[in-house]
mmCIF file of C-alpha atoms in Angstrom:
data_model
loop_
_atom_site.group_PDB
_atom_site.id
_atom_site.type_symbol
_atom_site.label_atom_id
_atom_site.label_comp_id
_atom_site.label_asym_id
_atom_site.label_seq_id
_atom_site.Cartn_x
_atom_site.Cartn_y
_atom_site.Cartn_z
ATOM 1 C CA MET D 1121 0.000 0.000 0.000
ATOM 2 C CA LEU D 1122 1.391 3.427 -0.984
ATOM 3 C CA ARG D 1123 1.551 6.088 1.717
ATOM 4 C CA TRP D 1124 3.220 9.449 2.201
ATOM 5 C CA THR D 1125 6.533 9.043 4.018
ATOM 6 C CA PHE D 1126 7.826 12.616 3.945
ATOM 7 C CA HIS D 1127 6.224 15.981 4.672
ATOM 8 C CA GLN D 1128 7.874 18.958 2.993
ATOM 9 C CA GLU D 1129 8.231 21.781 5.498
ATOM 10 C CA GLY D 1130 6.174 24.778 4.418
ATOM 11 C CA GLY D 1131 3.419 22.757 2.810
ATOM 12 C CA GLY D 1132 2.831 21.431 -0.692
ATOM 13 C CA ARG D 1133 4.480 22.756 -3.814
ATOM 14 C CA THR D 1134 3.071 23.866 -7.122
ATOM 15 C CA LEU D 1135 4.442 24.337 -10.630
ATOM 16 C CA HIS D 1136 7.217 21.798 -10.145
ATOM 17 C CA ALA D 1137 8.715 19.377 -12.665
ATOM 18 C CA VAL D 1138 8.886 15.597 -12.207
ATOM 19 C CA VAL D 1139 10.838 12.924 -14.074
ATOM 20 C CA ALA D 1140 10.980 9.174 -13.410
ATOM 21 C CA VAL D 1141 14.287 7.334 -13.917
ATOM 22 C CA GLU D 1142 13.238 3.703 -14.242
ATOM 23 C CA ARG D 1143 16.708 2.140 -14.101
ATOM 24 C CA GLN D 1144 17.287 3.808 -10.696
ATOM 25 C CA ASP D 1145 13.773 3.137 -9.335
ATOM 26 C CA GLN D 1146 13.656 6.835 -8.496
ATOM 27 C CA VAL D 1147 11.511 9.883 -9.226
ATOM 28 C CA TYR D 1148 13.148 13.322 -9.382
ATOM 29 C CA CYS D 1149 11.080 16.336 -8.361
ATOM 30 C CA PHE D 1150 12.484 19.766 -9.178
ATOM 31 C CA GLY D 1151 11.493 22.772 -7.072
ATOM 32 C CA GLY D 1152 8.346 24.629 -7.831
ATOM 33 C CA LEU D 1153 6.858 27.222 -5.484
ATOM 34 C CA SER D 1154 6.047 26.683 -1.832
ATOM 35 C CA ARG D 1155 2.734 27.891 -0.474
ATOM 36 C CA VAL D 1156 4.666 29.919 2.052
ATOM 37 C CA SER D 1157 7.518 32.130 0.930
ATOM 38 C CA ASP D 1158 9.895 30.859 -1.750
ATOM 39 C CA SER D 1159 11.759 33.653 -3.462
ATOM 40 C CA ALA D 1160 12.833 33.335 -7.089
ATOM 41 C CA VAL D 1161 15.915 35.398 -6.293
ATOM 42 C CA LYS D 1162 17.009 33.808 -3.021
ATOM 43 C CA TYR D 1163 16.447 30.069 -3.316
ATOM 44 C CA GLN D 1164 17.946 27.471 -5.591
ATOM 45 C CA THR D 1165 15.554 24.998 -7.124
ATOM 46 C CA LYS D 1166 15.502 22.036 -4.747
ATOM 47 C CA VAL D 1167 15.976 18.511 -6.034
ATOM 48 C CA HIS D 1168 13.796 15.965 -4.206
ATOM 49 C CA ILE D 1169 14.280 12.261 -4.953
ATOM 50 C CA PHE D 1170 11.663 9.610 -4.228
ATOM 51 C CA ASN D 1171 12.778 5.969 -4.102
ATOM 52 C CA THR D 1172 9.964 3.783 -5.460
ATOM 53 C CA VAL D 1173 11.322 0.680 -3.657
ATOM 54 C CA SER D 1174 11.825 2.056 -0.142
ATOM 55 C CA LEU D 1175 9.038 4.645 -0.608
ATOM 56 C CA ARG D 1176 11.180 7.341 0.964
ATOM 57 C CA TRP D 1177 12.077 10.889 -0.015
ATOM 58 C CA ARG D 1178 15.405 12.645 0.285
ATOM 59 C CA THR D 1179 16.492 16.138 -0.706
ATOM 60 C CA LEU D 1180 19.857 16.923 -2.256
ATOM 61 C CA PRO D 1181 21.880 19.706 -0.598
ATOM 62 C CA PRO D 1182 22.034 23.004 -2.533
ATOM 63 C CA VAL D 1183 25.124 23.897 -4.534
ATOM 64 C CA THR D 1184 27.538 25.999 -2.488
ATOM 65 C CA VAL D 1185 27.931 29.529 -3.847
ATOM 66 C CA GLU D 1186 30.587 31.782 -2.312
ATOM 67 C CA VAL D 1187 29.299 34.915 -0.618
ATOM 68 C CA GLY D 1188 29.461 37.891 -2.929
ATOM 69 C CA ARG D 1189 29.837 35.748 -6.048
ATOM 70 C CA GLU D 1190 27.206 35.706 -8.771
ATOM 71 C CA ARG D 1191 25.209 32.508 -8.875
ATOM 72 C CA PRO D 1192 26.378 30.114 -11.609
ATOM 73 C CA PRO D 1193 24.054 30.242 -14.633
ATOM 74 C CA LYS D 1194 23.950 26.436 -14.755
ATOM 75 C CA ILE D 1195 21.988 26.318 -11.449
ATOM 76 C CA PRO D 1196 18.229 26.991 -11.666
ATOM 77 C CA TYR D 1197 16.540 29.101 -9.037
ATOM 78 C CA VAL D 1198 12.935 28.893 -7.923
ATOM 79 C CA GLY D 1199 10.652 29.763 -10.810
ATOM 80 C CA ARG D 1200 7.315 29.048 -12.359
ATOM 81 C CA GLY D 1201 6.361 26.413 -14.847
ATOM 82 C CA TYR D 1202 9.452 24.296 -15.353
ATOM 83 C CA THR D 1203 9.124 21.122 -17.417
ATOM 84 C CA ALA D 1204 11.697 18.338 -17.551
ATOM 85 C CA VAL D 1205 12.517 15.308 -19.680
ATOM 86 C CA LEU D 1206 15.048 12.483 -19.341
ATOM 87 C CA ILE D 1207 17.379 11.862 -22.286
ATOM 88 C CA GLU D 1208 19.907 9.106 -21.570
ATOM 89 C CA ALA D 1209 21.518 10.031 -18.200
ATOM 90 C CA VAL D 1210 20.625 13.723 -18.224
ATOM 91 C CA ILE D 1211 17.442 15.498 -17.185
ATOM 92 C CA TYR D 1212 16.854 18.638 -19.244
ATOM 93 C CA MET D 1213 14.707 21.279 -17.575
ATOM 94 C CA TRP D 1214 13.262 24.372 -19.203
ATOM 95 C CA GLY D 1215 10.909 27.033 -17.949
ATOM 96 C CA GLY D 1216 9.818 30.616 -17.777
ATOM 97 C CA ARG D 1217 13.298 32.164 -17.824
ATOM 98 C CA ARG D 1218 14.150 30.957 -21.321
ATOM 99 C CA ARG D 1219 17.136 28.970 -20.061
ATOM 100 C CA LEU D 1220 17.796 25.265 -20.424
ATOM 101 C CA TYR D 1221 19.248 23.453 -17.420
ATOM 102 C CA ALA D 1222 20.865 20.019 -17.416
ATOM 103 C CA PHE D 1223 21.054 17.654 -14.425
ATOM 104 C CA ASP D 1224 23.192 14.486 -14.387
ATOM 105 C CA VAL D 1225 21.173 11.757 -12.637
ATOM 106 C CA ASP D 1226 24.246 9.624 -11.929
ATOM 107 C CA ALA D 1227 26.567 12.325 -10.581
ATOM 108 C CA HIS D 1228 23.712 14.358 -9.048
ATOM 109 C CA ARG D 1229 25.065 17.666 -10.297
ATOM 110 C CA TRP D 1230 24.016 20.483 -12.618
ATOM 111 C CA LEU D 1231 25.924 20.568 -15.905
ATOM 112 C CA GLU D 1232 27.246 23.445 -17.960
ATOM 113 C CA ASN D 1233 25.459 23.653 -21.296
ATOM 114 C CA GLU D 1234 25.458 25.964 -24.271
ATOM 115 C CA VAL D 1235 22.566 26.231 -26.698
ATOM 116 C CA SER D 1236 22.324 27.616 -30.220
ATOM 117 C CA GLY D 1237 19.550 28.498 -32.625
ATOM 118 C CA THR D 1238 16.372 30.395 -31.819
ATOM 119 C CA VAL D 1239 15.609 30.157 -28.094
ATOM 120 C CA PRO D 1240 11.866 29.715 -27.388
ATOM 121 C CA LYS D 1241 10.125 32.602 -25.699
ATOM 122 C CA GLY D 1242 9.699 32.301 -21.946
ATOM 123 C CA ARG D 1243 6.476 30.702 -20.797
ATOM 124 C CA CYS D 1244 4.946 28.928 -17.824
ATOM 125 C CA HIS D 1245 2.074 26.970 -19.305
ATOM 126 C CA HIS D 1246 3.575 24.415 -21.649
ATOM 127 C CA SER D 1247 4.362 20.722 -21.815
ATOM 128 C CA ALA D 1248 7.482 18.870 -22.875
ATOM 129 C CA CYS D 1249 8.281 15.371 -24.066
ATOM 130 C CA ALA D 1250 11.361 13.502 -25.259
ATOM 131 C CA LEU D 1251 11.408 11.943 -28.731
ATOM 132 C CA GLY D 1252 14.705 10.150 -29.131
ATOM 133 C CA LYS D 1253 17.342 12.765 -28.331
ATOM 134 C CA VAL D 1254 14.998 15.705 -28.905
ATOM 135 C CA MET D 1255 13.139 17.683 -26.222
ATOM 136 C CA GLU D 1256 9.834 18.941 -27.600
ATOM 137 C CA LEU D 1257 8.183 21.973 -25.987
ATOM 138 C CA MET D 1258 4.493 22.609 -26.518
ATOM 139 C CA PRO D 1259 2.577 25.655 -25.260
ATOM 140 C CA LYS D 1260 -0.733 25.399 -23.476
ATOM 141 C CA THR D 1261 -3.569 25.408 -26.007
ATOM 142 C CA LEU D 1262 -6.571 27.506 -25.043
ATOM 143 C CA GLU D 1263 -10.115 27.066 -26.326
ATOM 144 C CA GLY D 1264 -10.361 28.354 -29.878
ATOM 145 C CA GLN D 1265 -6.624 27.983 -30.499
ATOM 146 C CA ILE D 1266 -4.685 25.522 -32.658
ATOM 147 C CA THR D 1267 -1.199 24.454 -31.604
ATOM 148 C CA MET D 1268 1.155 23.565 -34.443
ATOM 149 C CA GLU D 1269 4.545 21.852 -34.221
ATOM 150 C CA LYS D 1270 6.920 21.387 -37.158
ATOM 151 C CA THR D 1271 9.461 18.572 -37.408
ATOM 152 C CA PRO D 1272 10.187 17.309 -40.961
ATOM 153 C CA SER D 1273 11.560 13.962 -39.786
ATOM 154 C CA TYR D 1274 8.261 12.891 -38.207
ATOM 155 C CA PHE D 1275 6.870 11.657 -41.522
ATOM 156 C CA VAL D 1276 9.811 9.320 -42.152
ATOM 157 C CA THR D 1277 10.373 8.175 -38.551
ATOM 158 C CA ARG D 1278 8.768 4.778 -38.017
ATOM 159 C CA GLU D 1279 7.924 5.335 -34.332
ATOM 160 C CA ALA D 1280 6.426 8.811 -34.800
ATOM 161 C CA PRO D 1281 2.797 8.005 -35.761
ATOM 162 C CA ALA D 1282 2.337 5.561 -32.864
ATOM 163 C CA ARG D 1283 3.693 8.059 -30.349
ATOM 164 C CA ILE D 1284 1.659 10.954 -31.713
ATOM 165 C CA SER D 1285 -1.487 8.814 -31.785
ATOM 166 C CA ALA D 1286 -0.889 7.814 -28.166
ATOM 167 C CA MET D 1287 -0.671 11.512 -27.271
ATOM 168 C CA SER D 1288 -3.773 12.550 -29.248
ATOM 169 C CA ARG D 1289 -5.675 10.531 -31.821
ATOM 170 C CA ASP D 1290 -7.361 13.734 -33.004
ATOM 171 C CA THR D 1291 -4.091 15.246 -34.218
ATOM 172 C CA LYS D 1292 -4.128 16.529 -37.785
ATOM 173 C CA VAL D 1293 -1.009 15.975 -39.863
ATOM 174 C CA ILE D 1294 0.227 18.260 -42.657
ATOM 175 C CA VAL D 1295 3.073 17.067 -44.886
ATOM 176 C CA VAL D 1296 4.760 19.116 -47.615
ATOM 177 C CA VAL D 1297 6.011 16.908 -50.450
ATOM 178 C CA ARG D 1298 7.817 17.654 -53.693
ATOM 179 C CA ASP D 1299 9.155 15.756 -56.671
ATOM 180 C CA PRO D 1300 11.263 13.066 -54.944
ATOM 181 C CA VAL D 1301 14.051 13.386 -57.517
ATOM 182 C CA THR D 1302 14.346 17.135 -57.006
ATOM 183 C CA ARG D 1303 14.044 16.577 -53.267
ATOM 184 C CA ALA D 1304 16.961 14.108 -53.288
ATOM 185 C CA ILE D 1305 19.175 16.529 -55.234
ATOM 186 C CA SER D 1306 18.199 19.355 -52.857
ATOM 187 C CA ASP D 1307 18.995 17.133 -49.858
ATOM 188 C CA TYR D 1308 22.424 16.388 -51.336
ATOM 189 C CA THR D 1309 23.025 20.093 -52.058
ATOM 190 C CA GLN D 1310 22.348 21.000 -48.435
ATOM 191 C CA THR D 1311 24.726 18.300 -47.166
ATOM 192 C CA LEU D 1312 27.349 19.364 -49.704
ATOM 193 C CA SER D 1313 27.254 22.927 -48.380
ATOM 194 C CA LYS D 1314 28.257 21.603 -44.955
ATOM 195 C CA LYS D 1315 30.553 18.755 -46.030
ATOM 196 C CA PRO D 1316 32.249 19.682 -49.328
ATOM 197 C CA ASP D 1317 34.293 16.473 -49.354
ATOM 198 C CA ILE D 1318 31.357 14.020 -49.560
ATOM 199 C CA PRO D 1319 31.189 11.628 -52.556
ATOM 200 C CA SER D 1320 29.358 12.658 -55.710
ATOM 201 C CA PHE D 1321 25.577 12.454 -55.979
ATOM 202 C CA GLU D 1322 25.909 9.766 -58.629
ATOM 203 C CA SER D 1323 28.108 7.508 -56.482
ATOM 204 C CA LEU D 1324 25.750 7.797 -53.515
ATOM 205 C CA THR D 1325 22.673 7.092 -55.630
ATOM 206 C CA PHE D 1326 23.658 3.642 -56.867
ATOM 207 C CA ARG D 1327 24.674 0.459 -55.159
ATOM 208 C CA ASN D 1328 25.851 -0.681 -58.559
ATOM 209 C CA ARG D 1329 26.126 1.916 -61.332
ATOM 210 C CA THR D 1330 26.453 -0.716 -64.043
ATOM 211 C CA THR D 1331 23.201 -2.491 -63.180
ATOM 212 C CA GLY D 1332 21.480 0.736 -62.156
ATOM 213 C CA LEU D 1333 20.557 -0.626 -58.722
ATOM 214 C CA ILE D 1334 19.441 2.304 -56.571
ATOM 215 C CA ASP D 1335 20.743 2.500 -52.999
ATOM 216 C CA THR D 1336 17.543 2.881 -50.988
ATOM 217 C CA SER D 1337 19.495 2.923 -47.722
ATOM 218 C CA TRP D 1338 20.709 6.444 -48.521
ATOM 219 C CA SER D 1339 18.363 8.770 -46.658
ATOM 220 C CA ALA D 1340 18.149 11.255 -49.537
ATOM 221 C CA ILE D 1341 16.611 8.465 -51.646
ATOM 222 C CA GLN D 1342 14.643 6.697 -48.918
ATOM 223 C CA ILE D 1343 12.753 9.816 -47.778
ATOM 224 C CA GLY D 1344 11.199 10.262 -51.239
ATOM 225 C CA ILE D 1345 9.424 6.874 -51.157
ATOM 226 C CA TYR D 1346 6.338 8.647 -49.831
ATOM 227 C CA ALA D 1347 3.941 5.722 -50.242
ATOM 228 C CA LYS D 1348 6.018 3.577 -47.887
ATOM 229 C CA HIS D 1349 5.951 6.215 -45.155
ATOM 230 C CA LEU D 1350 2.250 6.893 -45.643
ATOM 231 C CA ASP D 1351 1.500 3.169 -45.212
ATOM 232 C CA ASN D 1352 2.972 3.438 -41.721
ATOM 233 C CA TRP D 1353 0.932 6.541 -40.825
ATOM 234 C CA LEU D 1354 -2.343 5.035 -42.052
ATOM 235 C CA GLN D 1355 -2.034 2.353 -39.371
ATOM 236 C CA TYR D 1356 -2.701 5.068 -36.777
ATOM 237 C CA PHE D 1357 -4.468 7.950 -38.548
ATOM 238 C CA PRO D 1358 -7.227 7.960 -41.184
ATOM 239 C CA MET D 1359 -6.513 9.722 -44.455
ATOM 240 C CA GLU D 1360 -9.060 12.391 -43.477
ATOM 241 C CA GLN D 1361 -6.617 13.621 -40.813
ATOM 242 C CA ILE D 1362 -3.627 13.879 -43.154
ATOM 243 C CA LEU D 1363 -3.105 16.637 -45.730
ATOM 244 C CA PHE D 1364 -0.349 16.553 -48.327
ATOM 245 C CA VAL D 1365 0.739 19.932 -49.601
ATOM 246 C CA SER D 1366 2.465 20.314 -52.973
ATOM 247 C CA GLY D 1367 5.882 21.888 -52.552
ATOM 248 C CA GLU D 1368 5.832 22.962 -56.188
ATOM 249 C CA ARG D 1369 2.524 24.790 -55.794
ATOM 250 C CA LEU D 1370 3.704 26.460 -52.603
ATOM 251 C CA ILE D 1371 6.081 28.274 -54.948
ATOM 252 C CA SER D 1372 3.821 28.820 -57.971
ATOM 253 C CA ASP D 1373 0.554 29.452 -56.085
ATOM 254 C CA PRO D 1374 1.188 29.840 -52.330
ATOM 255 C CA ALA D 1375 -2.196 31.381 -51.565
ATOM 256 C CA GLY D 1376 -4.073 28.611 -53.349
ATOM 257 C CA GLU D 1377 -2.129 25.864 -51.601
ATOM 258 C CA LEU D 1378 -2.533 27.519 -48.198
ATOM 259 C CA GLY D 1379 -6.234 27.810 -48.940
ATOM 260 C CA HIS D 1380 -6.405 24.006 -48.805
ATOM 261 C CA VAL D 1381 -4.474 24.081 -45.518
ATOM 262 C CA GLN D 1382 -6.929 26.555 -43.989
ATOM 263 C CA ASP D 1383 -9.871 24.414 -45.140
ATOM 264 C CA PHE D 1384 -8.252 21.299 -43.686
ATOM 265 C CA LEU D 1385 -7.855 23.012 -40.300
ATOM 266 C CA GLY D 1386 -11.410 24.325 -40.350
ATOM 267 C CA LEU D 1387 -10.255 27.941 -40.561
ATOM 268 C CA LYS D 1388 -11.700 30.838 -42.488
ATOM 269 C CA ARG D 1389 -9.664 31.606 -45.605
ATOM 270 C CA ILE D 1390 -7.793 34.726 -44.526
ATOM 271 C CA ILE D 1391 -4.446 34.211 -46.287
ATOM 272 C CA THR D 1392 -4.844 35.252 -49.935
ATOM 273 C CA ASP D 1393 -2.735 36.418 -52.887
ATOM 274 C CA LYS D 1394 -2.337 39.871 -51.354
ATOM 275 C CA HIS D 1395 -0.160 38.358 -48.601
ATOM 276 C CA PHE D 1396 2.591 37.269 -51.021
ATOM 277 C CA TYR D 1397 5.031 38.630 -53.540
ATOM 278 C CA PHE D 1398 7.598 36.718 -55.582
ATOM 279 C CA ASN D 1399 11.288 37.260 -54.833
ATOM 280 C CA GLN D 1400 13.071 36.971 -58.174
ATOM 281 C CA THR D 1401 16.478 36.681 -56.505
ATOM 282 C CA LYS D 1402 15.581 33.700 -54.302
ATOM 283 C CA GLY D 1403 13.052 32.175 -56.666
ATOM 284 C CA PHE D 1404 10.502 31.812 -53.858
ATOM 285 C CA PRO D 1405 7.465 33.789 -52.701
ATOM 286 C CA CYS D 1406 7.830 36.019 -49.648
ATOM 287 C CA LEU D 1407 5.171 36.547 -46.993
ATOM 288 C CA LYS D 1408 4.028 40.115 -46.484
ATOM 289 C CA LYS D 1409 3.538 40.979 -42.824
ATOM 290 C CA ALA D 1410 0.775 43.090 -41.335
ATOM 291 C CA GLU D 1411 0.576 46.693 -42.451
ATOM 292 C CA GLY D 1412 2.994 48.944 -40.632
ATOM 293 C CA SER D 1413 5.281 46.070 -39.568
ATOM 294 C CA SER D 1414 8.824 45.342 -40.662
ATOM 295 C CA LYS D 1415 9.955 44.070 -44.047
ATOM 296 C CA PRO D 1416 8.359 40.919 -45.545
ATOM 297 C CA HIS D 1417 9.529 37.500 -44.437
ATOM 298 C CA CYS D 1418 11.517 35.598 -47.064
ATOM 299 C CA LEU D 1419 13.170 32.206 -46.864
ATOM 300 C CA GLY D 1420 16.633 32.150 -45.319
ATOM 301 C CA LYS D 1421 19.994 31.747 -46.989
ATOM 302 C CA SER D 1422 19.829 27.943 -46.668
ATOM 303 C CA LYS D 1423 16.975 27.909 -49.215
ATOM 304 C CA GLY D 1424 17.297 28.471 -52.935
ATOM 305 C CA ARG D 1425 20.841 27.145 -53.288
ATOM 306 C CA THR D 1426 22.015 26.391 -56.820
ATOM 307 C CA HIS D 1427 21.913 22.622 -57.397
ATOM 308 C CA PRO D 1428 24.975 20.863 -58.807
ATOM 309 C CA ASN D 1429 24.808 19.527 -62.359
ATOM 310 C CA ILE D 1430 23.665 15.905 -62.254
ATOM 311 C CA ASP D 1431 24.147 13.434 -65.108
ATOM 312 C CA PRO D 1432 20.787 13.379 -67.013
ATOM 313 C CA GLU D 1433 20.995 9.574 -67.194
ATOM 314 C CA VAL D 1434 21.130 9.402 -63.380
ATOM 315 C CA VAL D 1435 18.132 11.727 -63.113
ATOM 316 C CA GLN D 1436 16.157 9.561 -65.555
ATOM 317 C CA ARG D 1437 17.031 6.366 -63.686
ATOM 318 C CA LEU D 1438 15.781 7.970 -60.491
ATOM 319 C CA ARG D 1439 12.543 8.993 -62.206
ATOM 320 C CA ASP D 1440 12.066 5.410 -63.384
ATOM 321 C CA PHE D 1441 12.776 4.166 -59.855
ATOM 322 C CA TYR D 1442 10.292 6.506 -58.163
ATOM 323 C CA ARG D 1443 7.504 6.211 -60.755
ATOM 324 C CA PRO D 1444 5.719 3.126 -59.291
ATOM 325 C CA PHE D 1445 5.975 4.558 -55.773
ATOM 326 C CA ASN D 1446 4.578 7.871 -57.020
ATOM 327 C CA MET D 1447 1.675 6.088 -58.711
ATOM 328 C CA LYS D 1448 0.801 4.340 -55.466
ATOM 329 C CA PHE D 1449 1.129 7.617 -53.562
ATOM 330 C CA TYR D 1450 -1.263 9.329 -55.990
ATOM 331 C CA GLN D 1451 -3.789 6.546 -55.431
ATOM 332 C CA MET D 1452 -3.458 6.642 -51.657
ATOM 333 C CA THR D 1453 -3.842 10.415 -51.392
ATOM 334 C CA GLY D 1454 -6.339 10.900 -54.194
ATOM 335 C CA ARG D 1455 -4.138 13.650 -55.616
ATOM 336 C CA ILE D 1456 -2.004 13.678 -58.765
ATOM 337 C CA PHE D 1457 1.094 15.756 -58.117
ATOM 338 C CA GLY D 1458 2.442 15.663 -61.693
ATOM 339 C CA TRP D 1459 5.974 14.471 -60.966
ATOM 340 C CA ASP D 1460 6.088 11.889 -63.766
ATOM 341 C CA ASP D 1461 6.434 12.224 -67.515
ATOM 342 C CA ILE D 1462 3.341 10.128 -68.180
ATOM 343 C CA MET D 1463 1.233 12.371 -65.936
ATOM 344 C CA THR D 1464 0.022 15.438 -67.824
ATOM 345 C CA LEU D 1465 -2.607 16.593 -65.334
ATOM 346 C CA TRP D 1466 -1.445 19.831 -63.731
ATOM 347 C CA PRO D 1467 -2.011 21.523 -61.338
ATOM 348 C CA PRO D 1468 -2.517 18.700 -58.825
ATOM 349 C CA VAL D 1469 -6.106 17.554 -58.490
ATOM 350 C CA TYR D 1470 -7.996 16.924 -55.250
ATOM 351 C CA LYS D 1471 -10.609 14.194 -54.963
ATOM 352 C CA ASN D 1472 -13.994 15.323 -53.718
#
């Protein structure tokens, strides 16, 4: 029979973060606010550990900070709305102060960590989960709001649909797809910009150039087999909850393509042609912001790179390889995307 074995002085705590470490038979509880008088400036976030075998609590001693010295940035202080996830042997904790903290569950110490990229805005009401080695942060969704999260690898990750379905079976999925041959060349171009010494596109494409056997283990090729990935998703979500957006039409007719997205989400069509203009330099449309705001938003420097010249014979062999998969994908989605020579129907058609 479970029973409380420890009473925290000062009463219960709110807005704390909890993580279970199964291999240790322990639950880690990080701080929160006391009902009495915790100060966000004065007190370090306490680390309480509950042993699920002995059913006893213990509290780790605070980190010693010399008098007159600034507190180390790696140590969190009492705050609101922290969330925490366990990834391997480290608990990552994030909260309202826009800083990520890392706690080693074996050494029982806070770790130095440096982050890069765009730091999420501070918030209290959010949730977090770990997917592989990624910490996902989700804001609290209020009535009348739609929360969107973008991770391109979800569609091609085998475990993703099961996990998302377990979280919410009502989730709607939007996937942007483009000609798989062009997508593979674009994928290679991006990698080439970071690793100039990688092998040629042609050598990576084939297991055997003489026989023309395509290497489907190469991710740039494997990702474009859309029908295979969709088969996996349809085990957990009906087709009515999945929308495929044409990457080509996002360029040629962004307002029209986003009109389908707004319909799919049950939203009024607000985004129209007046919200876009075409950037001749980048070769992509730019989104105009609200009147009186800053300059329009265009795609970053990583988009619109010039593709390397690829042997036309290699391109044709890839088109032949993808054609049967594309045909199946068209059937499954009820939409003809026009990626194949034998398909003359353009723009893509939606089934009623």
